[in-house]
XYZ file of C-alpha atoms in Angstrom:
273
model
C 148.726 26.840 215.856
C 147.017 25.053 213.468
C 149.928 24.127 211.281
C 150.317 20.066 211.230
C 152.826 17.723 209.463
C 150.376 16.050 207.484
C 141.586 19.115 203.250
C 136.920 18.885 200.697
C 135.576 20.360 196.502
C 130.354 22.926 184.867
C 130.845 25.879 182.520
C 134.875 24.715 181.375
C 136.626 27.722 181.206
C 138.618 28.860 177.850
C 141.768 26.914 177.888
C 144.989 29.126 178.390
C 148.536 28.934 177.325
C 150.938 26.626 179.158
C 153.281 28.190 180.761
C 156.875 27.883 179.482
C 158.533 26.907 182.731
C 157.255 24.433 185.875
C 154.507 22.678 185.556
C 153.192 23.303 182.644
C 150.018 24.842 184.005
C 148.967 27.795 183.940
C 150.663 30.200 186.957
C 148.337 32.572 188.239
C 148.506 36.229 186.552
C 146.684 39.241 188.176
C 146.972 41.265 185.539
C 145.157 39.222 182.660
C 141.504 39.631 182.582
C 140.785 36.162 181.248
C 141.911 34.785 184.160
C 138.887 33.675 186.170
C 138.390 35.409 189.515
C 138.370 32.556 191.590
C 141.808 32.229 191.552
C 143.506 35.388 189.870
C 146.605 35.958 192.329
C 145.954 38.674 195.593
C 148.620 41.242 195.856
C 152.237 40.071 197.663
C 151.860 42.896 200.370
C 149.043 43.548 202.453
C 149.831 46.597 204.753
C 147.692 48.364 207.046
C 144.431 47.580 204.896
C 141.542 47.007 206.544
C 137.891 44.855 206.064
C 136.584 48.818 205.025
C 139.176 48.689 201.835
C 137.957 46.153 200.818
C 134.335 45.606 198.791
C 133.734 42.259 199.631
C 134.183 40.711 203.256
C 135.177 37.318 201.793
C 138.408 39.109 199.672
C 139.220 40.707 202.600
C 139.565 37.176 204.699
C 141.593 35.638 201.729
C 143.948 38.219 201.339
C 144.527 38.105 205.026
C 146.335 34.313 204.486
C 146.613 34.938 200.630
C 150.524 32.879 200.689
C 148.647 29.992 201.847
C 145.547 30.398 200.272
C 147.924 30.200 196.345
C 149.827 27.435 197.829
C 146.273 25.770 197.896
C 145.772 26.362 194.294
C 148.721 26.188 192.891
C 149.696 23.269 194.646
C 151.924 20.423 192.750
C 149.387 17.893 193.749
C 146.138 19.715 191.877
C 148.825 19.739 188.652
C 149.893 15.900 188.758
C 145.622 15.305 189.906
C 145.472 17.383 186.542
C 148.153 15.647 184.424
C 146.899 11.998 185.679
C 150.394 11.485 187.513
C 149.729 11.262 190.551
C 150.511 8.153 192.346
C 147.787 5.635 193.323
C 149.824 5.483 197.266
C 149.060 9.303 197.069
C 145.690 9.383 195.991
C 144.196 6.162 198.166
C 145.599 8.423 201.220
C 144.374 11.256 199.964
C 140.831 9.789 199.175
C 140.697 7.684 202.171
C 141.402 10.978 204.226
C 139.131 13.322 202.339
C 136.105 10.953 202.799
C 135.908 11.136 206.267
C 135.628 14.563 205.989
C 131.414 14.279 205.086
C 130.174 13.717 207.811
C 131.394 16.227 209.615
C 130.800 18.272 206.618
C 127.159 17.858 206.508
C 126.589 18.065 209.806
C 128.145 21.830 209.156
C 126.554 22.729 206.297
C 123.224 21.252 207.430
C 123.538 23.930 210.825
C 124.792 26.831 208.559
C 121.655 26.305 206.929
C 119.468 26.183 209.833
C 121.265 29.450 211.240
C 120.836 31.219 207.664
C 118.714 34.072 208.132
C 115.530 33.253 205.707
C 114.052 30.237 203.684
C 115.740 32.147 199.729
C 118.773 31.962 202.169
C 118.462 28.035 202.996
C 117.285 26.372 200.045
C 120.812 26.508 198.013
C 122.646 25.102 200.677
C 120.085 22.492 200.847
C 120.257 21.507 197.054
C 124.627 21.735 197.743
C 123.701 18.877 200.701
C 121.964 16.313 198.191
C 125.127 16.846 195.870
C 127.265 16.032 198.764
C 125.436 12.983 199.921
C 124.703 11.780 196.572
C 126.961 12.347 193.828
C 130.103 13.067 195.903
C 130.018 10.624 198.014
C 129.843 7.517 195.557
C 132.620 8.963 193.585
C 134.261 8.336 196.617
C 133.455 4.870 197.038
C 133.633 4.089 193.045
C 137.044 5.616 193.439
C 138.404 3.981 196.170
C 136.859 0.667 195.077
C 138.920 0.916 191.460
C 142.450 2.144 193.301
C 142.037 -1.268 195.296
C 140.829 0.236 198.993
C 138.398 -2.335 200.566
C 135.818 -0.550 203.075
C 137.495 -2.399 205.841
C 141.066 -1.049 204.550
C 139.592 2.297 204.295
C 138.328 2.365 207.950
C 141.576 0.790 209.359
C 143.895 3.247 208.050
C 145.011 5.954 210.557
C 143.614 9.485 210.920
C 146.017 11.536 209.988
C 146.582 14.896 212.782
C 145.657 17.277 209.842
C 142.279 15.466 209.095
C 141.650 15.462 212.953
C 142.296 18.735 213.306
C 140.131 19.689 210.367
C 136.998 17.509 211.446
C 137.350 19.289 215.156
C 137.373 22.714 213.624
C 134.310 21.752 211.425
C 132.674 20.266 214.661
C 134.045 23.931 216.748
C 132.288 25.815 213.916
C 129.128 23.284 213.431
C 128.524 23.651 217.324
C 128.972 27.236 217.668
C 125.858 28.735 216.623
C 127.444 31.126 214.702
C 126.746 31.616 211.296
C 130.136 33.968 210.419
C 132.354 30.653 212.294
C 130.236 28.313 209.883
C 130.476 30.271 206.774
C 133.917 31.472 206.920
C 134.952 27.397 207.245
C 132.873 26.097 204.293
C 134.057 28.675 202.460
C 137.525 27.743 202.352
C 136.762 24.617 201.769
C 134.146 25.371 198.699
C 135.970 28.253 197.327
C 139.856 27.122 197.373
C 138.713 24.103 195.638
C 136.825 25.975 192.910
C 140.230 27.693 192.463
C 142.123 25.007 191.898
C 139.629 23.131 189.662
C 138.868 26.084 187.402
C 142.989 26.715 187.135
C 143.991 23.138 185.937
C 140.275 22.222 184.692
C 141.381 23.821 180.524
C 145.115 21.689 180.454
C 143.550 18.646 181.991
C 145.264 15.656 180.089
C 143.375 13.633 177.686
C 142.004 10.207 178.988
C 142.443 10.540 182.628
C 141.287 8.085 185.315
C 137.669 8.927 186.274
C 138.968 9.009 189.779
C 140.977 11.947 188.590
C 138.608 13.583 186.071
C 135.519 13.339 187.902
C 137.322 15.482 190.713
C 138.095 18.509 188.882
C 134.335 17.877 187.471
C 132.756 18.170 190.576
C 134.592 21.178 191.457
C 134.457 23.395 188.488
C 131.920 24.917 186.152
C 128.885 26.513 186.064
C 126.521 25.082 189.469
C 129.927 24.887 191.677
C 130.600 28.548 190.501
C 127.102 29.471 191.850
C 127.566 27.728 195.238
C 130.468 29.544 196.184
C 129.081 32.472 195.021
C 126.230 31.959 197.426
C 128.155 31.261 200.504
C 130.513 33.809 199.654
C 127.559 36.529 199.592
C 125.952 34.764 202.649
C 129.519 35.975 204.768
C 129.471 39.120 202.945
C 126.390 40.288 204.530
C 127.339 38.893 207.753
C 130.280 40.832 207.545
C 128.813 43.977 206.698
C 127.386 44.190 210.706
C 130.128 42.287 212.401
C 131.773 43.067 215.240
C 135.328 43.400 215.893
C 135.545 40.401 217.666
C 133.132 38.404 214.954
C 135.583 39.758 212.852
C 138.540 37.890 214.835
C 136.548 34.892 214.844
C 135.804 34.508 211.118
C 139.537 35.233 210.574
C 140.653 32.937 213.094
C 138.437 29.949 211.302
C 139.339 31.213 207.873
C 142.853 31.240 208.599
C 142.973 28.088 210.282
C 140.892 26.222 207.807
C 143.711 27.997 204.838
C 146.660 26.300 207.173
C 144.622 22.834 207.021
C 143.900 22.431 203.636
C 147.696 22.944 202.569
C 148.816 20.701 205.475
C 146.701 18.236 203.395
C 147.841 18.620 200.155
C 151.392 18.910 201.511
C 150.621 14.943 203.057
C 149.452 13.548 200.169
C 151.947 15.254 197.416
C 154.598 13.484 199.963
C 153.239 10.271 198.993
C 153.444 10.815 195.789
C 157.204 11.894 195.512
């Protein structure tokens, strides 16, 4: 099990109603069609459907964890990230944690790319990588600079088991020289964080720290919505000629890499209450 006690990523989409009730974002509705697909609701009940019933490989992974998967974008933390509530204890941990997580995450996305299967496949995962190193990763040190985190204080504090167990499953997948192992763990990451940006991105609060803004910026709109729709289509076509067992082992990593990201969320939105 991959479940721990203590998770990485425009056009702005119309803004929608508040809800009436919680947290004053919007909940996620499966039945309105202005409700971007990225993180419209999966059905409660999966029964005996199979990859075949369904026209994309990548659906058929999410709605094969799809309680965890909403838990992910729904979560309380994206909302007070969202509302600029969140507290700065809960969002140094959370930053401090979620940095380590590049270089690990290079190192997986630079092998997915090697192990794509043509140079049209490659070069948008190479563009994603400068993002990544560049833009990305000074927001992180801009950000952790302004809550009050020193480099030194940043290196000393301790790894929590979640974001240990998350950098050994990117290593597993980085190292196995499989593309569907690679793939199915970038795009949880990628694609769970493009739900959660594009659901609270149109109630944002007004005037929010940049250390909360720029993080639904950098994973919402127009060039993040084309990313995951690359990697996405990259494990679709992989999926079209897999296996049973490649099958079990892109579930396996997708399902595991689900279980992480909440298990990170849930550390940090501790912290906060």
């Amino acid at each position: 099990e991959e479940v721990c006690a203590s998770a990485p990523r425009g056009r702005r989409f119309t803004s929608v109603k508040r809800s009436e009730r919680g947290s004053g974002f919007p909940p996620l509705s499966p039945s309105s069609s202005t409700v971007p697909w990225h993180w419209r609701e999966m059905p409660k009940t999966l029964g005996k459907r199979s990859r075949g019933d369904y026209e994309r490989f990548t659906d058929f992974l999410r709605e094969s964890v799809l309680d965890d998967w909403n838990r992910i974008v729904e979560h309380p933390f994206t909302d007070a990230l969202a509302a600029g509530t969140i507290g700065h204890d809960a969002m140094r941990s959370y930053l401090i944690q979620d940095h380590r997580f590049i270089d690990h995450f290079v190192v997986l996305l630079s092998s997915m790319v090697a192990h794509a299967p043509s140079l049209k496949d490659r070069i948008p995962g190479c563009q994603f990588l400068a993002l990544i190193t560049g833009k990305e990763n000074t927001y992180f040190e801009r950000s952790l600079e302004a809550l009050g985190v020193t480099e030194e204080a940043s290196k000393a504090a301790p790894m929590l088991d979640c974001t240990q167990r998350f950098l050994d499953l990117m290593k597993e997948a980085s190292s196995s020289g499989k593309l569907h192992k690679m793939l199915s763990v970038l795009v949880v990451a990628e694609w769970s964080y493009l739900s959660w940006g594009a659901r609270v991105d149109g109630a944002r609060a007004k005037d929010l720290p940049f250390w909360c803004g720029e993080w639904i910026d950098l994973h919402c709109g127009d060039y993040f919505e084309s990313v995951i729709e690359y990697l996405r289509g990259l494990l679709d076509a992989q999926g079209k000629a897999m296996s049973d067992a490649e099958v079990a082992e892109a579930q396996d990593a997708f399902s595991r890499a689900v279980r992480l990201e909440v298990a990170f969320f849930d550390h940090a939105w501790a912290l906060h209450k």
